[in-house]
Amino acid sequence: MSIESTGHVALTISLISGRSVRIGVSECESIRQLSWHAQRALRVGRGRLLDASGVVLEAATTVQECGLQSGDALTLHVAQVWVASSHSSFAAMLGDGSVACWGNVRYGGDSRRVQDRLRNVQQVQATRFAFAAILADGSVVTWGNARYGGDSSSVQEELKNVQQIQASESAFAAILADGSVVAWGDVLNGGDSGQMRDKLKNVHCVQATESAFAAILADGSVVTWGDDDSGGDSAAVQSQLKNVCQVQATKYAFAAILADGPVVTWGDVIYGGDSSGVRDELKNVQNVQATESAFAAVLADGSVVTWGDGASGGHSSPVQDRLKSVQQVQATRFAFAAILADSSVVTWGDVRYGGDCKRVLDRLKDVQHIQATESAFAAILADGSVVTWGDDDSGRDSGFVQNKLRSVCQVQATKFAFAAILADGSVVTWGDVRHGADSKSTLEEEPAETSPMGGPSAYQDMPPPMFLPLTEAMCRKRAHSSHYSTGAVRGSERPTAGSSASATNSSSSSSLHIQDIRIKKRRRRSYRDDAAESYHAAEPMNPNRMRSPFGDSEDQWVPPVNDDLSA
């Protein structure tokens, strides 16, 4: 009896590398299920199946509907996994264009309400509380806290042909194909750009502080909106904002690099909004990086100029003689790490936030890239391994996953957790389990359809399935008083204008004015935190939502009835 007469077909599925597997499936089985079998057999992450002509097969169609016959050859195209992060959740853009979320549900860790719409995702961006995904057709899907960007229904009709999205702490700003901008979310943090609509034309890119946005136009000028004290008011320097190439931001201040190399700053002076003290040094600036309250500018000769709060990295004098041939700078909340031309690393700033790497200095060789949580750094080396330092609670302790950190291509971070994407598309996480780190759960869950053949292949002994390690975020409220990197600052850690010898010549603004700004910002943060608690209280915790939607072989995550993740 031929296999076709039993209603089954035998297909050869190959990777671009040439590695292939022969799989037998039922004609009524979906392409999604076929793809899942191929992923397990080939030991790769999610991808798209293409026929011999290079046409992508729709996941929801069946083998029969696609006209596939025994002997046909398909290609499984597996793209790199990309990860975005909010305060305490991750969103992974998978190879098949879908999105998988895990972490604290208060911060966008549950995308089930929009899962059926998360197809052909091109980009994912995050505020503190929510995520926004751009689809291939230019539309946008949002989820998370509705008040802080998770609900875009009020502007959904305008969100067409979206090219790029930027985020403040609790608002999004989308650039459309015609160069206009659509904003939504918390109006206190830039969620309403209506007053600037006439000026927001031919927008090239957008940058954000915690509470304001700055848009660079095609002519090199800049338009700002949002909280005035956080950079939303650039009137004082507007005449200088010409031929702007790049804008960077601390928590409450902006720094713009002009085409001829100088830098223009505005916003809260305590947070780096005044660079007059180093103005003569800021020449031929190539790029700028920022901690919460200090800036670091890399010049054309590879040297670095810093300003802002000294204790937060604004004072680099102790390491200035080593800051030569700098290629890249990364930052935690209060510390910087610079990669030099010889691939070594120099750090400065608050030692509690990664400002001292002496313990791992002998291992920091051939460093290619650095990522950061609030108070820890993770460096990817040339051999694909990872070295971490900083605060244990924020991801410094990677010892229990070190044996898995091989062939790492990318690292992403929430406030207190890291996620490393490996060359095979798998993800390894570590750090605080309440903020997106737990290695118990897995990336790949079997689609809801069951294989009529009881397994992925009838023609060969298949290798055991590979489960890709991800996180099982338990969604419990953090026991200690740490906050989001753009949220409240503990009194003992809050940077002040006189906390150390800063490179910045601080403004002579009265202490009364500064105190008024701080009080207003504390009130605004209190309002946001209270609203977030109300949101959480109004939506009781479902035990099913305490686990990652990727399942676990020992404790499988089960969605509620009529809420199908595999659709």
Coordinates of C-alpha atoms in Angstrom, one line a residue:
M1 CA 0.0 0.0 0.0
S2 CA 1.5 3.4 -1.0
I3 CA 1.8 6.1 1.6
E4 CA -0.5 8.4 -0.5
S5 CA -3.3 5.9 -0.3
T6 CA -3.2 6.3 3.5
G7 CA -3.7 10.1 3.3
H8 CA -0.1 10.8 4.2
V9 CA 2.8 12.4 2.3
A10 CA 6.5 12.2 2.6
L11 CA 8.3 15.6 2.3
T12 CA 11.9 16.7 2.4
I13 CA 12.6 19.8 4.4
S14 CA 15.9 21.6 4.2
L15 CA 17.7 24.5 5.8
I16 CA 19.6 27.1 3.8
S17 CA 22.8 25.4 5.0
G18 CA 21.7 22.2 3.2
R19 CA 20.9 20.1 6.2
S20 CA 17.7 18.3 5.6
V21 CA 15.2 15.8 7.1
R22 CA 12.4 13.6 5.6
I23 CA 9.1 14.0 7.3
G24 CA 5.8 12.1 7.0
V25 CA 2.6 13.9 7.7
S26 CA -1.1 13.7 7.2
E27 CA -2.6 15.6 4.3
C28 CA -5.0 17.3 6.7
E29 CA -2.2 18.5 9.0
S30 CA -1.5 22.2 9.0
I31 CA 1.6 23.9 7.8
R32 CA 2.1 25.1 11.3
Q33 CA 2.2 21.6 12.6
L34 CA 4.5 20.5 9.8
S35 CA 6.9 23.4 10.6
W36 CA 6.9 22.4 14.2
H37 CA 7.9 18.8 13.3
A38 CA 10.7 20.2 11.1
Q39 CA 12.0 22.5 13.8
R40 CA 12.3 19.7 16.3
A41 CA 13.9 17.3 13.8
L42 CA 16.4 19.9 12.6
R43 CA 17.0 21.3 16.1
V44 CA 16.3 24.9 15.2
G45 CA 14.0 27.7 16.3
R46 CA 10.8 28.8 14.6
G47 CA 10.8 29.6 10.9
R48 CA 8.8 29.9 7.7
L49 CA 8.3 27.0 5.2
L50 CA 8.8 27.9 1.6
D51 CA 7.9 25.8 -1.4
A52 CA 10.2 25.0 -4.4
S53 CA 9.3 28.4 -6.0
G54 CA 10.2 30.3 -2.8
V55 CA 6.6 31.1 -1.9
V56 CA 5.9 31.2 1.8
L57 CA 3.3 28.6 2.9
E58 CA 0.6 30.0 5.1
A59 CA 0.7 28.5 8.6
A60 CA -3.0 28.0 8.9
T61 CA -3.5 26.1 5.6
T62 CA -3.3 22.3 5.4
V63 CA -0.8 20.2 3.5
Q64 CA -3.5 19.2 1.1
E65 CA -4.7 22.8 0.5
C66 CA -1.1 23.7 -0.5
G67 CA -1.1 20.9 -3.0
L68 CA 2.0 19.2 -1.5
Q69 CA 2.7 15.7 -2.7
S70 CA 5.2 13.0 -1.6
G71 CA 8.7 13.8 -2.8
D72 CA 8.2 17.6 -2.7
A73 CA 11.0 19.6 -1.3
L74 CA 10.5 22.5 1.1
T75 CA 12.8 25.0 2.7
L76 CA 12.6 26.1 6.4
H77 CA 13.8 29.6 6.6
V78 CA 14.9 30.4 10.2
A79 CA 15.5 34.1 11.0
Q80 CA 17.4 35.5 13.9
V81 CA 15.4 35.8 17.1
W82 CA 15.2 39.4 18.3
V83 CA 14.1 40.4 21.9
A84 CA 12.6 43.6 23.3
S85 CA 12.1 44.3 26.9
S86 CA 9.9 46.4 29.2
H87 CA 10.6 46.9 32.9
S88 CA 10.0 43.2 33.8
S89 CA 9.0 41.4 30.7
F90 CA 10.5 40.2 27.4
A91 CA 9.0 39.9 24.0
A92 CA 10.8 37.7 21.5
M93 CA 10.2 38.2 17.7
L94 CA 10.6 34.7 16.4
G95 CA 11.8 33.4 13.0
D96 CA 8.2 32.8 11.8
G97 CA 7.2 36.4 12.4
S98 CA 5.2 35.6 15.6
V99 CA 5.9 37.0 19.1
A100 CA 6.4 35.1 22.3
C101 CA 6.2 36.9 25.7
W102 CA 7.2 36.1 29.2
G103 CA 7.7 37.9 32.5
N104 CA 5.5 40.0 34.7
V105 CA 2.0 40.5 33.3
R106 CA 1.8 44.0 34.7
Y107 CA 4.5 45.0 32.3
G108 CA 3.3 43.3 29.0
G109 CA 4.3 39.8 29.8
D110 CA 1.0 38.4 28.6
S111 CA 0.1 38.9 24.9
R112 CA -2.7 36.3 24.6
R113 CA -5.4 38.9 23.9
V114 CA -3.6 39.9 20.7
Q115 CA -1.7 36.7 19.9
D116 CA -3.8 35.9 16.8
R117 CA -2.8 39.3 15.4
L118 CA 0.9 39.0 16.0
R119 CA 1.8 37.7 12.6
N120 CA 4.6 38.9 10.3
V121 CA 6.0 41.1 13.0
Q122 CA 8.9 43.4 11.8
Q123 CA 9.8 45.4 14.9
V124 CA 8.9 45.4 18.6
Q125 CA 9.3 48.4 21.0
A126 CA 8.5 48.8 24.7
T127 CA 7.6 51.4 27.3
R128 CA 7.9 50.5 31.0
F129 CA 4.5 48.9 31.0
A130 CA 3.6 47.8 27.4
F131 CA 4.8 46.6 24.0
A132 CA 4.0 47.8 20.4
A133 CA 4.7 45.6 17.4
I134 CA 4.9 46.8 13.8
L135 CA 3.5 44.3 11.3
A136 CA 4.6 43.8 7.7
D137 CA 1.6 45.7 6.4
G138 CA 2.6 48.8 8.4
S139 CA -0.1 48.4 11.1
V140 CA 0.6 48.2 14.8
V141 CA -0.5 45.8 17.6
T142 CA -0.2 46.8 21.2
W143 CA -0.6 45.0 24.5
G144 CA 0.2 45.6 28.2
N145 CA -1.1 48.3 30.5
A146 CA -3.7 50.2 28.5
R147 CA -3.0 53.6 30.2
Y148 CA 0.7 53.5 29.4
G149 CA 0.7 52.5 25.7
G150 CA -0.9 49.1 25.7
D151 CA -4.1 50.4 24.1
S152 CA -3.7 52.2 20.8
S153 CA -7.4 52.0 19.8
S154 CA -7.8 55.8 20.0
V155 CA -5.2 56.2 17.2
Q156 CA -5.6 52.9 15.4
E157 CA -7.0 54.4 12.2
E158 CA -4.0 56.7 12.0
L159 CA -1.5 53.9 12.5
K160 CA -1.0 52.9 8.9
N161 CA 2.3 52.5 7.0
V162 CA 4.2 52.8 10.3
Q163 CA 8.0 52.7 9.7
Q164 CA 9.5 53.1 13.2
I165 CA 8.3 53.4 16.8
Q166 CA 10.1 55.0 19.8
A167 CA 9.0 54.9 23.5
S168 CA 9.2 57.1 26.6
E169 CA 8.5 55.5 30.0
S170 CA 4.8 55.2 29.3
A171 CA 4.0 56.5 25.8
F172 CA 4.8 55.6 22.2
A173 CA 5.5 57.7 19.1
A174 CA 5.2 56.2 15.6
I175 CA 6.8 57.6 12.5
L176 CA 4.6 57.0 9.4
A177 CA 5.8 56.6 5.8
D178 CA 4.8 60.2 5.0
G179 CA 7.1 61.5 7.8
S180 CA 4.3 62.4 10.2
V181 CA 4.1 61.2 13.8
V182 CA 1.3 59.5 15.8
A183 CA 1.6 59.4 19.6
W184 CA -0.4 57.5 22.2
G185 CA -0.2 56.5 25.9
D186 CA 0.3 58.7 29.0
V187 CA -0.2 62.3 28.0
L188 CA 2.1 63.4 30.8
N189 CA 4.9 61.5 29.1
G190 CA 4.5 62.6 25.5
G191 CA 1.5 60.5 24.6
D192 CA -0.2 63.5 22.9
S193 CA 1.7 65.2 20.1
G194 CA -1.4 67.1 18.8
Q195 CA 0.0 70.5 19.5
M196 CA 3.1 69.8 17.4
R197 CA 1.2 68.1 14.6
D198 CA 1.9 70.9 12.1
K199 CA 5.6 70.9 12.9
L200 CA 6.0 67.1 12.8
K201 CA 6.5 66.7 9.1
N202 CA 9.3 64.8 7.3
V203 CA 10.4 63.3 10.6
H204 CA 13.6 61.2 10.2
C205 CA 13.9 59.7 13.7
V206 CA 12.6 60.1 17.3
Q207 CA 14.4 59.9 20.7
A208 CA 12.9 60.0 24.2
T209 CA 13.7 60.8 27.8
E210 CA 11.4 59.3 30.5
S211 CA 8.7 61.9 29.9
A212 CA 9.4 63.7 26.5
F213 CA 10.2 63.1 22.9
A214 CA 12.5 64.8 20.4
A215 CA 12.1 64.3 16.7
I216 CA 14.8 65.0 14.1
L217 CA 13.4 66.3 10.9
A218 CA 14.8 65.8 7.4
D219 CA 16.2 69.4 7.4
G220 CA 18.2 68.7 10.6
S221 CA 16.0 70.7 12.9
V222 CA 14.4 69.3 16.1
V223 CA 10.8 69.3 17.4
T224 CA 10.1 68.4 21.0
W225 CA 7.0 67.6 23.1
G226 CA 6.0 66.1 26.4
D227 CA 7.0 67.2 29.9
D228 CA 8.8 70.6 29.7
D229 CA 11.2 69.9 32.6
S230 CA 12.2 66.6 31.0
G231 CA 13.3 67.9 27.7
G232 CA 9.9 68.6 26.1
D233 CA 10.7 72.3 25.9
S234 CA 13.7 73.1 23.7
A235 CA 12.9 76.8 23.2
A236 CA 16.1 77.9 25.0
V237 CA 18.3 76.1 22.5
Q238 CA 16.1 76.0 19.4
S239 CA 18.2 78.4 17.4
Q240 CA 21.2 76.1 17.9
L241 CA 19.3 72.9 16.9
K242 CA 20.3 72.9 13.2
N243 CA 21.9 70.1 11.2
V244 CA 21.3 67.7 14.0
C245 CA 22.5 64.1 13.2
Q246 CA 21.8 62.3 16.4
V247 CA 20.0 62.8 19.7
Q248 CA 20.6 60.9 22.9
A249 CA 18.8 61.1 26.3
T250 CA 19.3 60.6 30.0
K251 CA 16.2 60.4 32.3
Y252 CA 15.3 64.0 32.0
A253 CA 17.6 65.6 29.4
F254 CA 18.6 65.5 25.8
A255 CA 21.9 65.9 24.0
A256 CA 22.0 66.6 20.2
I257 CA 25.1 66.0 18.0
L258 CA 25.3 68.5 15.2
A259 CA 26.8 67.7 11.7
D260 CA 30.0 69.6 12.4
G261 CA 30.6 67.8 15.7
P262 CA 29.5 70.0 18.6
V263 CA 26.8 69.1 21.1
V264 CA 23.7 71.0 22.2
T265 CA 21.9 70.0 25.5
W266 CA 18.7 70.8 27.1
G267 CA 16.4 69.6 29.9
D268 CA 17.0 69.1 33.6
V269 CA 20.5 70.4 34.5
I270 CA 20.9 67.7 37.2
Y271 CA 20.5 65.0 34.6
G272 CA 23.0 66.4 32.1
G273 CA 20.9 69.1 30.5
D274 CA 23.8 71.6 30.8
S275 CA 27.1 70.8 29.0
S276 CA 28.6 74.3 29.2
G277 CA 31.4 73.1 31.5
V278 CA 32.8 70.9 28.7
R279 CA 31.7 72.9 25.7
D280 CA 35.2 73.5 24.4
E281 CA 36.0 69.7 24.6
L282 CA 32.9 68.6 22.7
K283 CA 34.3 68.8 19.2
N284 CA 34.1 66.1 16.5
V285 CA 31.6 64.1 18.6
Q286 CA 30.8 60.8 16.9
N287 CA 28.2 59.4 19.3
V288 CA 26.8 59.8 22.8
Q289 CA 25.7 57.4 25.4
A290 CA 23.9 58.0 28.7
T291 CA 23.3 56.7 32.2
E292 CA 20.2 58.0 34.1
S293 CA 21.8 61.3 34.8
A294 CA 25.1 61.7 32.9
F295 CA 26.3 61.7 29.3
A296 CA 29.5 60.3 27.7
A297 CA 30.5 61.5 24.3
V298 CA 32.9 59.6 22.1
L299 CA 35.1 61.9 19.9
A300 CA 36.6 61.2 16.5
D301 CA 40.0 60.5 18.1
G302 CA 38.5 57.8 20.3
S303 CA 38.6 59.8 23.5
V304 CA 35.6 60.4 25.8
V305 CA 34.1 63.5 27.3
T306 CA 31.6 63.2 30.2
W307 CA 29.2 65.6 31.9
G308 CA 26.2 65.4 34.2
D309 CA 26.1 63.9 37.7
G310 CA 29.6 62.8 38.7
A311 CA 28.6 59.8 40.8
S312 CA 26.5 58.5 37.8
G313 CA 29.4 58.4 35.3
G314 CA 29.6 62.2 34.6
H315 CA 33.1 62.2 36.2
S316 CA 35.6 60.0 34.2
S317 CA 38.9 61.6 35.4
P318 CA 40.1 58.4 37.3
V319 CA 40.1 56.5 34.0
Q320 CA 40.6 59.3 31.5
D321 CA 44.1 58.2 30.6
R322 CA 42.8 54.7 29.6
L323 CA 39.9 56.1 27.6
K324 CA 41.6 56.0 24.2
S325 CA 40.5 54.5 20.9
V326 CA 37.0 53.9 22.3
Q327 CA 34.8 52.0 19.9
Q328 CA 31.5 51.6 21.9
V329 CA 30.0 52.7 25.2
Q330 CA 27.2 51.1 27.2
A331 CA 25.5 52.2 30.4
T332 CA 23.7 50.8 33.4
R333 CA 21.7 53.2 35.6
F334 CA 24.7 54.9 37.2
A335 CA 27.8 53.5 35.4
F336 CA 29.5 53.3 32.0
A337 CA 31.5 50.6 30.2
A338 CA 33.6 51.4 27.2
I339 CA 35.0 48.9 24.6
L340 CA 38.4 49.9 23.3
A341 CA 40.0 49.2 19.9
D342 CA 41.9 46.2 21.4
S343 CA 38.6 44.8 22.6
S344 CA 39.3 45.4 26.2
V345 CA 36.9 47.2 28.6
V346 CA 37.2 50.3 30.8
T347 CA 34.4 51.1 33.4
W348 CA 33.6 54.1 35.6
G349 CA 30.8 55.4 37.7
D350 CA 29.0 53.8 40.7
V351 CA 30.7 50.5 41.6
R352 CA 27.3 49.1 42.8
Y353 CA 26.0 49.5 39.3
G354 CA 28.9 47.9 37.4
G355 CA 31.4 50.8 37.5
D356 CA 34.2 48.4 38.6
C357 CA 35.1 45.4 36.5
K358 CA 38.3 44.4 38.3
R359 CA 37.0 41.0 39.3
V360 CA 36.5 39.9 35.7
L361 CA 39.1 42.2 34.0
D362 CA 41.3 39.2 33.0
R363 CA 38.4 37.6 31.2
L364 CA 37.3 40.8 29.4
K365 CA 39.3 40.1 26.2
D366 CA 38.0 40.1 22.6
V367 CA 34.8 41.9 23.7
Q368 CA 32.4 42.4 20.8
H369 CA 29.4 43.9 22.5
I370 CA 28.0 44.9 25.9
Q371 CA 24.4 45.0 27.2
A372 CA 23.2 46.2 30.6
T373 CA 20.4 45.8 33.1
E374 CA 19.9 48.5 35.8
S375 CA 23.1 47.6 37.7
A376 CA 24.9 44.8 35.8
F377 CA 26.8 44.4 32.5
A378 CA 27.0 41.4 30.2
A379 CA 29.8 41.3 27.6
I380 CA 29.7 39.1 24.5
L381 CA 33.2 37.8 23.6
A382 CA 34.5 36.9 20.1
D383 CA 34.1 33.2 20.9
G384 CA 30.4 33.6 21.7
S385 CA 30.7 33.3 25.5
V386 CA 29.5 35.9 28.0
V387 CA 31.1 37.7 31.0
T388 CA 29.0 39.5 33.6
W389 CA 29.7 41.9 36.4
G390 CA 27.9 44.4 38.6
D391 CA 25.1 43.6 41.1
D392 CA 24.1 40.0 41.7
D393 CA 20.3 40.8 41.8
S394 CA 20.5 42.4 38.4
G395 CA 22.1 39.6 36.4
R396 CA 25.8 39.7 37.5
D397 CA 25.5 36.1 38.6
S398 CA 25.4 34.0 35.4
G399 CA 27.2 31.0 36.9
F400 CA 24.3 28.6 36.7
V401 CA 23.8 29.2 33.0
Q402 CA 27.4 29.7 31.9
N403 CA 27.6 26.2 30.4
K404 CA 24.7 27.2 28.1
L405 CA 26.1 30.6 27.1
R406 CA 27.8 29.4 23.9
S407 CA 27.6 31.0 20.4
V408 CA 25.7 34.0 21.8
C409 CA 24.7 36.4 19.1
Q410 CA 22.7 39.0 21.0
V411 CA 21.9 39.9 24.6
Q412 CA 18.8 41.9 25.7
A413 CA 17.8 43.0 29.2
T414 CA 14.9 44.1 31.4
K415 CA 15.6 46.0 34.6
F416 CA 16.9 43.0 36.5
A417 CA 17.3 40.1 34.0
F418 CA 19.2 39.2 30.8
A419 CA 18.2 37.2 27.8
A420 CA 20.9 35.8 25.5
I421 CA 20.0 34.7 21.9
L422 CA 22.2 31.9 20.7
A423 CA 23.2 31.1 17.1
D424 CA 20.7 28.3 16.9
G425 CA 17.8 30.7 17.9
S426 CA 17.5 29.4 21.4
V427 CA 17.3 31.8 24.4
V428 CA 19.1 31.6 27.7
T429 CA 18.0 33.8 30.6
W430 CA 19.3 34.7 34.0
G431 CA 18.8 37.3 36.8
D432 CA 15.7 38.0 38.8
V433 CA 12.9 35.5 38.1
R434 CA 10.3 38.2 38.9
H435 CA 11.6 40.3 36.0
G436 CA 11.9 37.8 33.2
A437 CA 14.6 35.3 34.3
D438 CA 13.9 31.6 34.9
S439 CA 15.5 28.8 32.9
K440 CA 12.7 26.2 33.6
S441 CA 10.4 26.9 30.7
T442 CA 10.9 26.4 27.0
L443 CA 10.6 28.4 23.8
E444 CA 8.9 25.8 21.6
E445 CA 5.4 24.5 22.5
E446 CA 3.7 21.9 20.2
P447 CA 0.8 23.4 18.2
A448 CA -2.7 22.4 19.3
E449 CA -3.2 19.9 16.4
T450 CA -2.0 16.4 17.2
S451 CA -0.1 14.5 14.6
P452 CA -2.1 11.6 13.1
M453 CA 1.1 9.7 12.8
G454 CA 2.0 10.1 16.5
G455 CA 5.4 11.7 15.7
P456 CA 7.3 13.9 13.4
S457 CA 8.5 11.2 11.0
A458 CA 7.7 7.7 9.9
Y459 CA 10.8 7.3 7.8
Q460 CA 13.7 7.7 10.3
D461 CA 14.6 7.6 13.9
M462 CA 14.3 11.2 14.9
P463 CA 16.7 12.8 17.4
P464 CA 15.1 13.7 20.8
P465 CA 13.3 17.1 20.7
M466 CA 15.4 20.1 21.7
F467 CA 13.7 22.4 24.2
L468 CA 15.1 25.9 24.1
P469 CA 15.5 27.4 27.5
L470 CA 13.5 30.5 28.4
T471 CA 11.9 31.9 31.4
E472 CA 9.0 31.2 33.8
A473 CA 8.3 34.6 35.3
M474 CA 6.4 34.1 38.6
C475 CA 5.0 37.7 38.5
R476 CA 5.4 38.3 42.2
K477 CA 5.9 41.9 43.5
R478 CA 9.5 42.6 44.1
A479 CA 10.3 42.2 47.8
H480 CA 12.8 45.0 48.1
S481 CA 12.5 48.7 47.2
S482 CA 14.3 48.8 43.9
H483 CA 12.5 50.5 41.0
Y484 CA 12.6 50.8 37.3
S485 CA 15.7 52.5 35.9
T486 CA 13.5 55.4 34.7
G487 CA 11.2 55.3 37.8
A488 CA 11.6 56.4 41.4
V489 CA 15.2 56.6 42.8
R490 CA 15.9 55.4 46.3
G491 CA 16.9 58.4 48.5
S492 CA 20.3 57.1 49.3
E493 CA 21.1 56.6 45.6
R494 CA 19.4 59.6 44.0
P495 CA 22.1 61.6 42.2
T496 CA 22.3 65.3 43.2
A497 CA 24.0 68.2 41.6
G498 CA 26.7 68.2 44.2
S499 CA 27.2 64.5 44.7
S500 CA 30.7 64.5 43.3
A501 CA 33.1 66.6 41.2
S502 CA 31.3 66.6 37.9
A503 CA 32.6 67.7 34.5
T504 CA 29.5 69.8 34.2
N505 CA 29.3 73.5 35.1
S506 CA 25.8 73.2 36.7
S507 CA 23.3 75.9 36.2
S508 CA 22.8 78.5 38.8
S509 CA 19.1 77.7 39.1
S510 CA 17.9 78.2 42.6
S511 CA 17.6 75.2 44.9
L512 CA 14.0 76.1 45.4
H513 CA 13.3 75.6 41.7
I514 CA 15.2 72.3 41.7
Q515 CA 13.2 71.1 44.7
D516 CA 10.0 72.1 43.0
I517 CA 10.9 70.0 39.9
R518 CA 11.8 67.0 42.1
I519 CA 8.5 67.3 44.0
K520 CA 6.5 67.5 40.7
K521 CA 8.4 64.4 39.3
R522 CA 7.8 62.4 42.5
R523 CA 4.1 63.2 42.4
R524 CA 4.0 62.2 38.7
R525 CA 5.8 58.9 39.5
S526 CA 3.5 58.3 42.5
Y527 CA 0.5 58.8 40.2
R528 CA 1.9 56.3 37.7
D529 CA 2.7 53.7 40.3
D530 CA -0.8 54.1 41.9
A531 CA -2.4 53.7 38.5
A532 CA -0.3 50.6 37.8
E533 CA -1.3 49.1 41.2
S534 CA -5.0 49.8 40.4
Y535 CA -4.6 48.2 37.0
H536 CA -3.1 45.1 38.6
A537 CA -5.7 44.9 41.3
A538 CA -8.6 45.3 38.8
E539 CA -7.3 42.2 36.9
P540 CA -7.0 39.2 39.3
M541 CA -4.1 37.0 38.8
N542 CA -4.9 33.8 36.8
P543 CA -2.6 30.9 38.0
N544 CA -2.1 30.1 34.3
R545 CA -0.6 33.5 33.7
M546 CA 2.2 32.9 36.2
R547 CA 4.1 30.8 33.7
S548 CA 5.7 31.5 30.4
P549 CA 3.5 30.7 27.4
F550 CA 6.1 28.4 26.0
G551 CA 5.4 25.5 28.3
D552 CA 7.6 23.1 30.3
S553 CA 7.9 19.4 30.0
E554 CA 7.3 19.0 33.7
D555 CA 4.7 21.7 34.3
Q556 CA 2.9 22.5 31.0
W557 CA 1.4 26.0 30.7
V558 CA -2.3 25.5 29.7
P559 CA -4.3 28.5 28.3
P560 CA -7.8 29.1 29.5
V561 CA -10.7 27.5 27.5
N562 CA -11.4 29.2 24.1
D563 CA -8.1 31.1 24.4
D564 CA -6.0 29.3 21.8
L565 CA -2.3 30.3 21.6
S566 CA -1.7 28.1 18.6
A567 CA -4.0 30.0 16.3

